[in-house]
């Protein structure tokens, strides 16, 4: 008779799957027997399985490159890591081993990059896409990175005042991008993203402030949909609007050659997760190509800035169920030894910090 919990899991989900298997009645994650780890370190415990980072980066690169080859796409694909997703040094080092480019959101990201550069882990030709609203320290750090010889730093203008801040007391050439303020999903309470420059302002802004400015080259148009890369009418509509704007801008801006489509690849956060990454990559690439061809515009290099996708599946939190509470006739709550809401230091780390002597 099938009456165990594992029977329910097996008949409801694809289980075992790529990540989870059961060996001799014990759960393994990415081939790691979790009970061995728990016996050694206790719970609550945060662990990272670093090879997953490289696997995901290589998978995305392969998918975009195959998608490009299938339609004879003329631009290149560049994988950037969105550094704010995890700043842990072991994550940054693993990501950089894969030769990725980086996307930053604050002054502190640049400090981290300077340290990685001093350690010989980051190359000065890496693309560094600087997103976010630029506070004075962020502007200063971007300028200092360019002064150190990083020749592919591209600050992405989040508003029409940032270019003046970046040029102040700075005489080197600047490559810049502009972020489009995308329309929010119709069911959302707000209409337009708080980030980026409004669609209708972008070409007039370029013509007024950049076209005749010998210090500045506009290289990139950037858009990011915070609901993620999804096979929905909303996503395809926003992508098509961004590519059409790219084409209009390219007609007046010869230096423009790249389109950044942001982050947003989903990850497995539940057992019956299904997502066709190949289909999405192929559809994105072919949509961009189609619209550019219709407009007689060369296809842009495509940049992505996947954060969760790069790092999310490499991390795990382990808890023990310490008790159960029956709060009404039907609901039995498992009580765990930490909180899903916080990333409290684990017991092993606390012991290292306070008791290791
Ligand atoms: C500009 C930008 N790029 C990339 C990302 C990463 O998104 P995700 O983790 O969904 O890939 C974010 C996340 O907020 C973002 O704001």
XYZ file of C-alpha atoms and ligand atoms in Angstrom:
373
model
C 0.000 0.000 0.000
C 1.312 3.425 -0.964
C 0.776 5.604 2.068
C 4.128 7.278 2.694
C 4.916 10.955 2.179
C 7.436 10.061 -0.529
C 4.691 8.187 -2.445
C 2.603 11.351 -2.485
C 5.596 13.381 -3.754
C 6.379 10.845 -6.468
C 2.851 10.702 -7.821
C 2.348 14.489 -7.692
C 5.679 15.841 -8.994
C 8.551 14.932 -11.286
C 10.569 13.266 -8.547
C 13.437 12.428 -8.339
C 14.543 15.334 -10.520
C 17.845 16.922 -11.517
C 18.364 18.429 -8.061
C 16.792 16.024 -5.610
C 17.184 12.261 -5.251
C 16.654 9.785 -2.441
C 19.459 7.313 -1.725
C 18.981 4.680 0.960
C 16.075 6.612 2.394
C 18.039 9.853 2.672
C 17.640 13.004 0.629
C 20.475 14.143 -1.628
C 20.688 17.557 -3.228
C 22.913 17.899 -6.318
C 24.411 14.541 -5.335
C 25.235 15.712 -1.783
C 23.813 13.495 0.996
C 22.165 16.140 3.155
C 22.042 14.072 6.362
C 25.863 13.793 6.342
C 26.132 17.574 6.203
C 23.538 18.028 8.945
C 25.288 15.492 11.202
C 28.568 17.373 10.773
C 27.370 20.983 11.011
C 23.916 20.951 12.619
C 21.023 23.211 11.651
C 20.022 25.875 10.810
C 22.619 25.871 8.072
C 23.186 27.748 4.859
C 25.165 25.935 2.169
C 26.219 26.689 -1.387
C 26.907 24.210 -4.153
C 29.132 26.297 -6.390
C 29.276 24.073 -9.506
C 25.595 24.909 -10.104
C 26.605 28.517 -10.848
C 28.890 27.507 -13.696
C 26.327 25.004 -15.009
C 23.616 27.654 -15.245
C 25.889 30.235 -16.861
C 27.057 27.726 -19.463
C 23.491 26.572 -20.105
C 22.273 30.123 -20.808
C 25.254 30.888 -23.022
C 24.706 27.698 -24.966
C 20.993 28.420 -25.418
C 21.462 31.985 -26.636
C 24.335 31.002 -28.933
C 22.344 28.108 -30.412
C 19.323 30.401 -30.822
C 21.528 32.924 -32.641
C 23.102 30.284 -34.870
C 19.656 28.953 -35.852
C 18.562 32.303 -37.296
C 22.001 33.529 -38.499
C 21.932 36.310 -35.948
C 24.680 38.816 -36.601
C 25.354 40.203 -33.117
C 27.016 38.523 -30.114
C 25.616 37.360 -26.796
C 27.124 38.600 -23.496
C 26.241 37.101 -20.125
C 26.478 39.569 -17.227
C 26.005 38.692 -13.570
C 23.802 41.027 -11.520
C 26.127 41.458 -8.531
C 23.440 42.542 -6.057
C 21.971 39.028 -6.180
C 24.804 37.751 -3.995
C 27.956 39.576 -2.986
C 29.575 36.642 -1.188
C 33.215 36.431 -2.287
C 32.908 32.704 -3.067
C 29.995 33.485 -5.405
C 31.761 36.405 -7.092
C 34.895 34.324 -7.580
C 32.946 31.393 -9.025
C 31.043 33.663 -11.386
C 34.231 35.332 -12.602
C 35.848 31.947 -13.293
C 33.223 31.621 -16.018
C 34.465 34.791 -17.709
C 31.168 36.647 -17.302
C 30.630 40.394 -17.408
C 29.088 42.316 -14.503
C 26.126 44.528 -13.760
C 26.231 46.825 -10.721
C 23.589 48.725 -8.767
C 25.481 50.761 -6.182
C 28.796 52.332 -5.164
C 29.577 49.292 -3.007
C 29.479 46.917 -5.976
C 32.310 48.922 -7.504
C 34.382 48.712 -4.306
C 34.013 44.932 -4.459
C 35.097 44.931 -8.092
C 38.179 47.004 -7.314
C 39.215 44.427 -4.719
C 38.629 41.572 -7.173
C 40.725 43.455 -9.733
C 43.580 43.920 -7.243
C 43.433 40.166 -6.539
C 43.817 39.471 -10.265
C 40.332 37.899 -10.485
C 38.732 40.542 -12.691
C 40.007 41.760 -16.043
C 39.887 45.401 -17.074
C 38.201 44.572 -20.397
C 35.160 43.079 -18.613
C 31.931 44.856 -19.476
C 30.649 46.635 -16.379
C 27.077 47.847 -16.766
C 26.241 50.350 -14.043
C 22.522 50.446 -13.409
C 20.574 52.096 -10.623
C 19.962 55.654 -9.519
C 23.418 57.267 -9.285
C 24.241 58.831 -5.911
C 27.470 60.927 -5.660
C 29.622 58.059 -4.317
C 28.420 55.757 -7.102
C 29.283 58.383 -9.739
C 32.732 58.854 -8.185
C 33.387 55.110 -8.149
C 32.308 54.706 -11.777
C 34.689 57.509 -12.799
C 37.493 55.948 -10.781
C 36.942 52.535 -12.421
C 37.257 54.134 -15.866
C 40.373 55.989 -14.703
C 41.883 52.659 -13.621
C 41.720 51.469 -17.238
C 38.408 49.584 -17.343
C 37.525 50.390 -20.926
C 34.132 48.711 -21.118
C 32.331 50.471 -18.295
C 28.861 51.488 -19.459
C 26.880 53.605 -16.994
C 23.213 53.126 -17.876
C 21.467 56.474 -17.482
C 18.523 56.050 -15.181
C 17.342 59.642 -15.615
C 18.134 62.672 -17.733
C 20.321 64.356 -15.091
C 22.912 61.608 -14.604
C 25.033 62.360 -17.642
C 25.941 65.807 -16.285
C 26.962 64.239 -12.962
C 29.142 61.680 -14.726
C 30.854 64.331 -16.879
C 31.534 66.690 -13.974
C 35.290 66.979 -13.291
C 35.886 64.101 -15.711
C 37.588 64.398 -19.063
C 37.796 60.790 -20.282
C 35.484 59.462 -22.985
C 32.249 57.956 -21.676
C 30.320 55.072 -23.191
C 26.760 55.158 -21.888
C 23.472 53.328 -22.109
C 19.926 54.515 -21.473
C 17.377 52.552 -19.485
C 13.824 52.549 -20.777
C 11.158 53.090 -18.123
C 9.043 50.075 -19.021
C 5.291 49.971 -18.648
C 4.226 47.884 -15.673
C 2.056 44.803 -16.109
C -1.604 45.932 -16.468
C -2.700 44.273 -13.194
C -0.033 46.205 -11.230
C -1.063 49.302 -9.215
C 1.358 51.608 -11.056
C 1.590 52.323 -14.765
C 5.277 52.988 -15.411
C 8.457 51.783 -13.721
C 10.108 54.306 -11.387
C 13.428 53.341 -13.014
C 14.664 54.592 -16.367
C 13.788 57.337 -18.848
C 10.315 57.606 -20.403
C 9.970 56.098 -23.900
C 9.049 59.366 -25.566
C 11.915 61.276 -23.947
C 14.734 59.005 -25.096
C 15.309 60.112 -28.709
C 14.886 63.870 -27.991
C 17.258 63.474 -25.032
C 19.834 61.718 -27.201
C 19.601 64.431 -29.851
C 19.869 67.259 -27.383
C 22.546 65.973 -24.984
C 24.571 63.210 -26.651
C 24.507 63.443 -30.465
C 26.841 66.439 -30.590
C 28.819 65.686 -27.474
C 32.325 64.449 -28.448
C 32.974 63.098 -24.959
C 30.018 60.684 -24.946
C 29.021 57.666 -27.045
C 25.621 56.046 -26.671
C 26.206 52.269 -26.939
C 23.280 50.530 -25.324
C 19.555 50.558 -24.747
C 18.469 48.733 -21.626
C 15.139 47.399 -20.485
C 14.173 45.241 -17.558
C 10.798 43.757 -16.796
C 10.550 43.056 -13.096
C 7.932 40.342 -13.601
C 10.671 38.328 -15.353
C 11.113 36.675 -18.736
C 7.740 35.012 -19.207
C 5.808 33.680 -22.163
C 3.038 36.254 -21.766
C 1.527 38.800 -24.086
C 2.787 41.525 -21.746
C 6.418 40.361 -21.974
C 6.416 40.013 -25.782
C 4.730 43.377 -26.116
C 7.330 45.116 -23.931
C 10.186 43.386 -25.762
C 8.780 44.443 -29.107
C 8.361 48.068 -27.934
C 11.970 48.117 -26.710
C 13.338 46.666 -29.953
C 11.283 49.098 -32.036
C 12.671 51.966 -29.988
C 16.175 50.519 -30.445
C 15.629 50.613 -34.227
C 14.358 54.215 -34.187
C 17.301 55.281 -32.066
C 19.819 53.379 -34.186
C 18.643 55.337 -37.241
C 19.895 58.572 -35.634
C 22.677 57.154 -33.419
C 25.360 55.227 -35.311
C 27.328 54.280 -32.157
C 24.404 52.333 -30.680
C 25.107 48.606 -31.041
C 23.776 46.753 -27.962
C 20.471 45.848 -26.381
C 20.366 44.762 -22.742
C 17.274 42.738 -21.922
C 17.955 42.639 -18.147
C 17.520 39.674 -15.837
C 14.432 37.625 -15.088
C 15.076 33.991 -15.996
C 13.116 32.044 -13.342
C 14.522 29.253 -11.185
C 13.208 26.138 -9.569
C 11.553 27.280 -6.361
C 9.021 24.459 -6.205
C 9.002 20.831 -7.224
C 6.654 21.004 -10.204
C 8.541 23.905 -11.777
C 8.426 23.814 -15.565
C 9.971 26.403 -17.830
C 11.149 26.064 -21.390
C 14.394 28.068 -21.355
C 15.365 27.053 -24.905
C 12.049 28.195 -26.327
C 12.269 31.565 -24.555
C 15.872 32.189 -25.680
C 15.006 31.261 -29.260
C 11.892 33.386 -29.310
C 13.698 36.419 -27.841
C 16.511 36.186 -30.371
C 14.206 35.663 -33.336
C 11.862 38.501 -32.283
C 14.800 40.916 -32.022
C 16.129 39.812 -35.396
C 12.733 40.067 -37.071
C 12.025 43.598 -35.859
C 15.538 44.803 -36.762
C 15.282 43.284 -40.229
C 11.878 44.906 -40.800
C 13.462 48.249 -39.907
C 16.618 47.694 -41.951
C 18.748 48.036 -38.810
C 21.750 45.791 -37.927
C 21.011 43.328 -35.150
C 22.330 44.459 -31.755
C 24.636 42.529 -29.444
C 22.405 41.076 -26.750
C 23.274 41.426 -23.051
C 21.469 39.703 -20.184
C 21.891 40.331 -16.445
C 20.581 37.203 -14.784
C 20.792 37.363 -11.000
C 18.570 34.715 -9.396
C 19.217 32.397 -12.326
C 22.985 32.642 -11.819
C 23.052 32.077 -8.123
C 19.633 31.078 -6.747
C 19.817 27.358 -7.442
C 23.285 27.086 -5.904
C 22.110 27.900 -2.374
C 20.207 25.883 0.208
C 18.996 26.482 3.747
C 18.669 23.471 6.001
C 16.365 23.475 9.029
C 15.270 20.888 11.545
C 11.636 20.385 12.410
C 11.762 20.816 16.154
C 8.096 20.387 16.957
C 4.583 20.319 15.567
C 1.581 22.437 16.523
C -1.998 21.533 15.852
C -3.740 24.888 15.590
C -7.171 23.636 14.525
C -8.828 20.358 13.505
C -7.162 20.166 10.129
C -3.919 22.143 10.278
C -0.731 20.811 11.726
C 2.194 23.238 11.640
C 5.817 22.103 11.579
C 7.982 24.329 13.774
C 11.514 24.838 12.450
C 14.675 26.017 14.207
C 14.938 29.341 12.341
C 12.866 31.501 10.039
C 12.217 31.374 6.293
C 12.173 35.160 6.368
C 15.701 35.768 7.583
C 19.144 34.515 6.765
C 20.358 34.203 10.305
C 23.923 33.019 10.753
C 23.981 29.256 11.019
C 25.105 27.423 14.132
C 28.336 26.254 12.522
C 29.295 29.836 11.612
C 28.331 31.134 15.052
C 30.563 28.495 16.633
C 33.434 29.467 14.373
C 32.991 33.148 15.208
C 32.440 33.003 18.938
C 33.801 29.717 20.217
C 36.663 28.744 17.970
C 39.054 30.682 20.182
C 18.478 46.095 -13.517
C 18.383 44.706 -13.044
N 18.999 43.727 -13.751
C 18.947 42.445 -13.346
C 18.265 42.074 -12.203
C 18.252 40.623 -11.799
O 17.003 40.069 -11.917
P 16.769 38.511 -11.743
O 17.309 38.140 -10.405
O 15.300 38.353 -11.866
O 17.517 37.836 -12.879
C 17.597 43.045 -11.449
C 16.852 42.666 -10.246
O 16.124 43.390 -9.638
C 17.660 44.395 -11.889
O 17.034 45.371 -11.205
